[in-house]
Amino acid sequence: MESFKADVVIVGAGGAGLRAAIAVAEADPGLAIALVSKVYPMRSHTVAAEGGSAGVAQAHDSFEHHFNDTVSGGDWLCEQDVVEYFVAQCPQEMVQLEHWGCPWSRKPDGHVNVRAFGGMKIERTWFAADKTGFHMLHTLFQTSIKYPSIKRFDEHFCADLIVEDGRAQGVVVIGIASGEFMLIEAGAVVFATGGAGRVFRENTNGGIVTGDGMALAYRHGVPLRDMEFVQYHPTCMPGTGLLFTEACRGEGGFLLNKDGYRYLQDYGLGPAEPVPRNKAMELGPRDRLSQAFWHEQQKGRTIEGPHGSVVHLDLRHLGERKLRERLPQIYELAEEFLGVDPAKTPIPVRPAVHYTMGGILVDGSCAAPLPGLYAAGECSSVGIHGANRLGSNSLAELCVFGKVAGIEAARFARTVSPSAAATLQKQAQASEHRARAIVAKSDGTERIAHLRKEMAETMERGCGIYRLGDSMQATCDKLDELRQRYKNIGIEDKSSVWNSNWLMAIELGFQLDVAQAMAYSALNRKESRGAHQRLDGFEQRDDEHYLKHTLALFDGDGRPRIDYSPVRITKSRPAVRAYGAAGEQAEKEARHG
Amino acid sequence: MADKTITVEVLRYRPEQDPAPEFQRYQVPFSDDMSVLQALLYIKDELDETLSFRWSCRMAICGSCGMMINGDPKLSCKTFLRDIHPATVRVEALNHFPIERDLVVVMDDFIDKLERIQPYIIPAEPRSLDQGAYLQTPAQLDKYEQFSSCINCLLCYAACPQYGLNPTFIGPGALALLHRYNADSRDGASAQRMELVAAEEGVFNCTAVGYCSEVCPKHVDPANAVNQNKTTAAADYFARFLKPKGSGK
Amino acid sequence: MNKRRPYVRPMTGWWRKNPFFIEYMIHEGTALFVAAYALVLLAGLVCLAQGEAAWNGWLGALRHPLAILFHLVTLAMLSYHSWTWFKIMPKTMPPVVLGGRRLPAAAITGGGLAAVALASIAALGLVWGMTR
Ligand SMILES: Cc1cc2nc3c(=O)[nH]c(=O)nc-3n(C[C@H](O)[C@H](O)[C@H](O)COP(=O)(O)OP(=O)(O)OC[C@H]3O[C@@H](n4cnc5c(N)ncnc54)[C@H](O)[C@@H]3O)c2cc1C
Ligand code: SF4
Ligand code: FES
C-alpha cells in the first residue's frame, strides 16, 4: 500500500484540526504535517456554529468570572486546572483569529464587540454576525494555506489508527475519490474529528458528525470520558433539528408557551424582566432550558405541531432592522425553511441534541493515555465542559486546545523514531482487509439505514433530556442487539469510486460503539448532574458518590467496562447551581460567607 | 405524514460501469417541508444505496450540496420540493465541472485557484498579540464582509459560461475572495494580488453575464467583485504609464 | 489500480439551455444594432461634410419606408439593450453609500433607466425644435 511519511498527522480539519496544523507549522516549519479530512476543510461542522466564541474582553470582566461560570455551568465536573488555563488563553486566541482576518463584528469605534450568552455572567462572546463558526473555519482554513509544510489530504477517510510498540504511529486512510488505501506514518497523531451528535435522531449536527475519532481511539484502548453528558439545545427547528442560535436570546428573544407566557420563570430562572438579565430566564444554561421545555410539555402547555410539541421563540420586539443586522442567517432560516417571518411571527422551536461533552480522555496537554495520541475539539474530553457545556466555550476550545495539541504533538514527534516500515505496513494491510470485507460480503441482510434509524430512536428514548433506569437499560440492550446485527449488514454499492455507501457503513460501526459508551455511562451514573437528569429516585446531585468522571473502556464484542476517575478541584468547591434571582443571592452569600 | 409523491430524476454516472451519464427515475414520498436533499437522502436510505452525493450541514452553510436542479445551480438543502411539485425534480451534477460520480464533481480546480489567490491577511502593519486587535470600523468591515460570506459552493462557477468555455479563468467565487482580502483594512498585499487579477486568467475573462450573482445563495455578488476589479486593473494599467519608472509600489 | 474516470460534459449549445443565457445573448446581439446605428450617423456626418446635396440625399434616404422600419426595430433593440445593461450595472460598480446606507441595486437600475428616458426626451425635444 502506498505510504506517506509525516512527522505529525492530524485527522480532522475543522476548527480544532486546522488550529493544530497551524500550531505545528509555526512551532517548527521543518516538520511534515499531514492534515486528513473526510470532507474538504470548509465543510467541517465548525462551519455551522452561529453564536460566538468566548474570551474575556471587558474591563469589568475577569478570568475568575469566566472560570466560575464555566465550572458551575459544568456542575463541578470540570478539571479546574484545565479550565484556569483555558480561560486565560481565550482572549489571546480570539485576537490571533482577528489578526488572521476573522471578520469579528465591531462597535462603532472599531473595537471588537461582544454579546451575552447563556450561563455567562458578563458579555464575553465574540461574534461575527450569526455566522461565527463559518468565519472562524474559513479564516483558519485560508490561513492554513500560507504554510507549505501542511500537506492536506482532503476527502480522505480515516479508517484506522496504527498502534505499534505501545504508541500511536500513524493512520490508515481511504482516498474517497479512488477508493484506495494509504498508510500515513507519523511520530504523533492528533484526532480532531468532532462530535457524535448524529447517534441521536433530532440533532443540530451535520451528516459527518459520526464520532469516528472517538470510536477509533476507544477501540484502541483509550477510555472515553463522561460520555453520558449529551447537550440538548433548547431552540431547534422541529423535524430537522436545525439550530436557532442562543444569540437569539442573547439579543433579547423570549421563550413563550402556548399561553404566550414566559414559562422559564416557573423553573427557578426568574424574575421575568423585559430584557433578559445574564444568567437568568432565557439566558440560563441550556440543560435547564431544555428541562423546562420537557416539564411544560408534561403539563400540556406546549403547542402541538406536525413534528411534535413546540414552544415559541419570540423575536418580534427586536424589529426587522436589528434582526437583519445581528441575526441575518437566523432570519433566512426561518423564512426559507419554515416560511416564518421572525419580525412578524414567533418561531416554533423544540430541543434537539447538539453537543457531546464527553470524548477521548486527554490531559491538559491534550495527550491521551496512549503515547503519541493527542486529541482536541469536540472529540476530546480535556475537562472544561464537565456535565454541561456553556455556549461559546467550545469554539474557543478549538483554538486554545487545537494549538496545545499541535505544539505537544510536534514536541513528541521530535523525540521518537518510527518502528520498522514493514510492521506498520502489515498492520495497515490487515486494517484494509477488514474495511474491504464490508464491501466483499455478499450475503448480508441488514440495511444500514435501518440500523441507523433504530439506533437513533433508542438513543432518544433512553438518553433524552430526562432519563429512567428502565429505559436506559432497554437502550443498552437494544444497542447490544444492533451491534450484533451490524455484523450482518449488506451494502449494495460494490464500486471503488466515491462509494459513500461503504463509508457510511463504516461510520455506522463507529456510531454504534460510541452510542454504547454513552448509554452504559448513563445507566451507571445514579445521580442527576448537568445534562444527565434522572427521574427514577436519583433526582439529586450526589457529590459523595459521583463527583467523578465516568470512563468507558472498549471490550470488543461485549459491553463497555465502566470505571471512574477523580475530578480535579483547585479553587471552586461544589455548591448549589442556581440561576436567576436565586443565583445572584447564592453568589452574594458565597462572597460574604 | 408523507401522503404525496414526487418524481425525482437523477443524472447517474458510475465510472466503473456507465460509459456516459444517464438519467434514472425515482418516486419519493414527500411532505411540504422536505428539501431536495431530503429526497436524495430518502432515495439513498430506502431505494438505492448506490446513489452518491455530497452533503453535510443541511442548513446552507457548509457549501457541499450544490447541484443543478431543473437546470439551475442550487443548494439542494435549501430548495424545497413544495416549490417544484407537481413537476418532476431533475437533478444533475454541477455544470462546468467534470463528474466524478453521480452528483459528485471533481473540485480540485477550484481548490487550486483558492490556493493561488493568497487568501490570507498579509498585514499592512504587522501587530503582535500583545498589541491586541486591529481597529476596524463597521464601515471598513462593510467594505469586504459580503465577499467574506462565500461558502465555496461553486454555484457561481456552474453559472458562468466563460468558466465553462475556458476553465483557466479564476472564476467568480475565488475572485470574490481575492477581493475580500484586498478590501480588508488590515491587509497590505493588494498589489501582489492585482497581478493575478490582471493576468490572462483574471477578471478580463468576464463578459458581465451576471448570472453568477443571481444564483449565489449567500448574496456575495461575485460579479460585483470581478467588475470592480476590472476598473481597478484598468486604472493600474494606465497609472503605470503616468508614474516615473521605479517609483512606489 | 485507479478506477477514476471523470466525465467532462460538452459545452455545445450552452446558451440555449438557460433563459438567463438567452437574455444575455440577445443583449449581446442588440449591441450590433447600436453599432449599426452609429454607422448611420457617421454616414450623415460624412454627407454633411460633402455639401448640401449629399446631406439632402441622406435625409431623403432616411425617409424611405425601409429606413423607418429600420429605425423602429433599432429603437426596440436599443431599449432592450439599455434595459438589460442597466439591470447588470449595479453589479459592475463599487457600492454607492448615501447617508451611511447602501443604495439598493434597484435604485441604481431605476436611476439609469430614468436617465436614459430623460436624455431621449431631451434629444427628441431638441430635434423637434430644430426642425420646426
Ligand atoms: C449548529 C451548531 C452551532 C454551534 N454553535 C456554537 C457556538 O455558537 N459557539 C460555540 O462555542 N460552539 C458552538 N457549537 C459547537 C462547536 O461548533 C463544535 O463543537 C465545534 O465546531 C467542533 O469542532 P471540531 O473541530 O472539534 O470538529 P468539526 O468541525 O466537526 O470537524 C471535524 C473534522 O474531522 C473530520 N473527520 C471526522 N471523521 C473523520 C474520519 N473518519 N476521517 C477523516 N476525517 C474525519 C471531518 O472531516 C472534519 O474536518 C455549535 C455546534 C453546532 C452543531
Ligand atoms: S460566490 Fe456565492 S455562489 Fe460563488 S462559491 Fe461563493 S457562495 Fe457559492
Ligand atoms: S448540506 Fe451544507 S450547504 Fe447544503
mmCIF file of C-alpha atoms in Angstrom, chain B residues 1-2 29 34 41 46 54 66 78 94 96 105 107 135-136 138 155 180 207 224 231 233 239 241:
data_model
loop_
_atom_site.group_PDB
_atom_site.id
_atom_site.type_symbol
_atom_site.label_atom_id
_atom_site.label_comp_id
_atom_site.label_asym_id
_atom_site.label_seq_id
_atom_site.Cartn_x
_atom_site.Cartn_y
_atom_site.Cartn_z
ATOM 1 C CA MET B 1 -47.058 12.318 7.187
ATOM 2 C CA ALA B 2 -45.961 11.939 3.598
ATOM 3 C CA PRO B 29 -42.970 10.324 -0.890
ATOM 4 C CA MET B 34 -38.884 18.493 2.618
ATOM 5 C CA LEU B 41 -31.360 11.016 1.367
ATOM 6 C CA GLU B 46 -34.710 3.341 1.100
ATOM 7 C CA ARG B 54 -22.087 15.386 -1.097
ATOM 8 C CA GLY B 66 -24.608 22.326 -4.836
ATOM 9 C CA LYS B 78 -32.474 24.868 0.640
ATOM 10 C CA LEU B 94 -22.941 20.986 -11.150
ATOM 11 C CA HIS B 96 -18.811 23.025 -15.921
ATOM 12 C CA VAL B 105 -17.978 16.736 -9.207
ATOM 13 C CA MET B 107 -13.435 20.266 -7.489
ATOM 14 C CA LEU B 135 -9.245 48.666 14.914
ATOM 15 C CA GLN B 136 -11.756 48.263 12.136
ATOM 16 C CA PRO B 138 -18.212 48.926 10.871
ATOM 17 C CA LEU B 155 -22.840 27.529 -7.849
ATOM 18 C CA ARG B 180 -12.352 40.245 0.133
ATOM 19 C CA THR B 207 -18.165 39.427 -20.077
ATOM 20 C CA ASN B 224 -19.537 42.883 -8.440
ATOM 21 C CA THR B 231 -11.881 49.012 -13.190
ATOM 22 C CA ALA B 233 -6.914 46.660 -13.036
ATOM 23 C CA ALA B 239 -1.294 54.525 -13.975
ATOM 24 C CA PHE B 241 2.397 54.983 -17.873
#
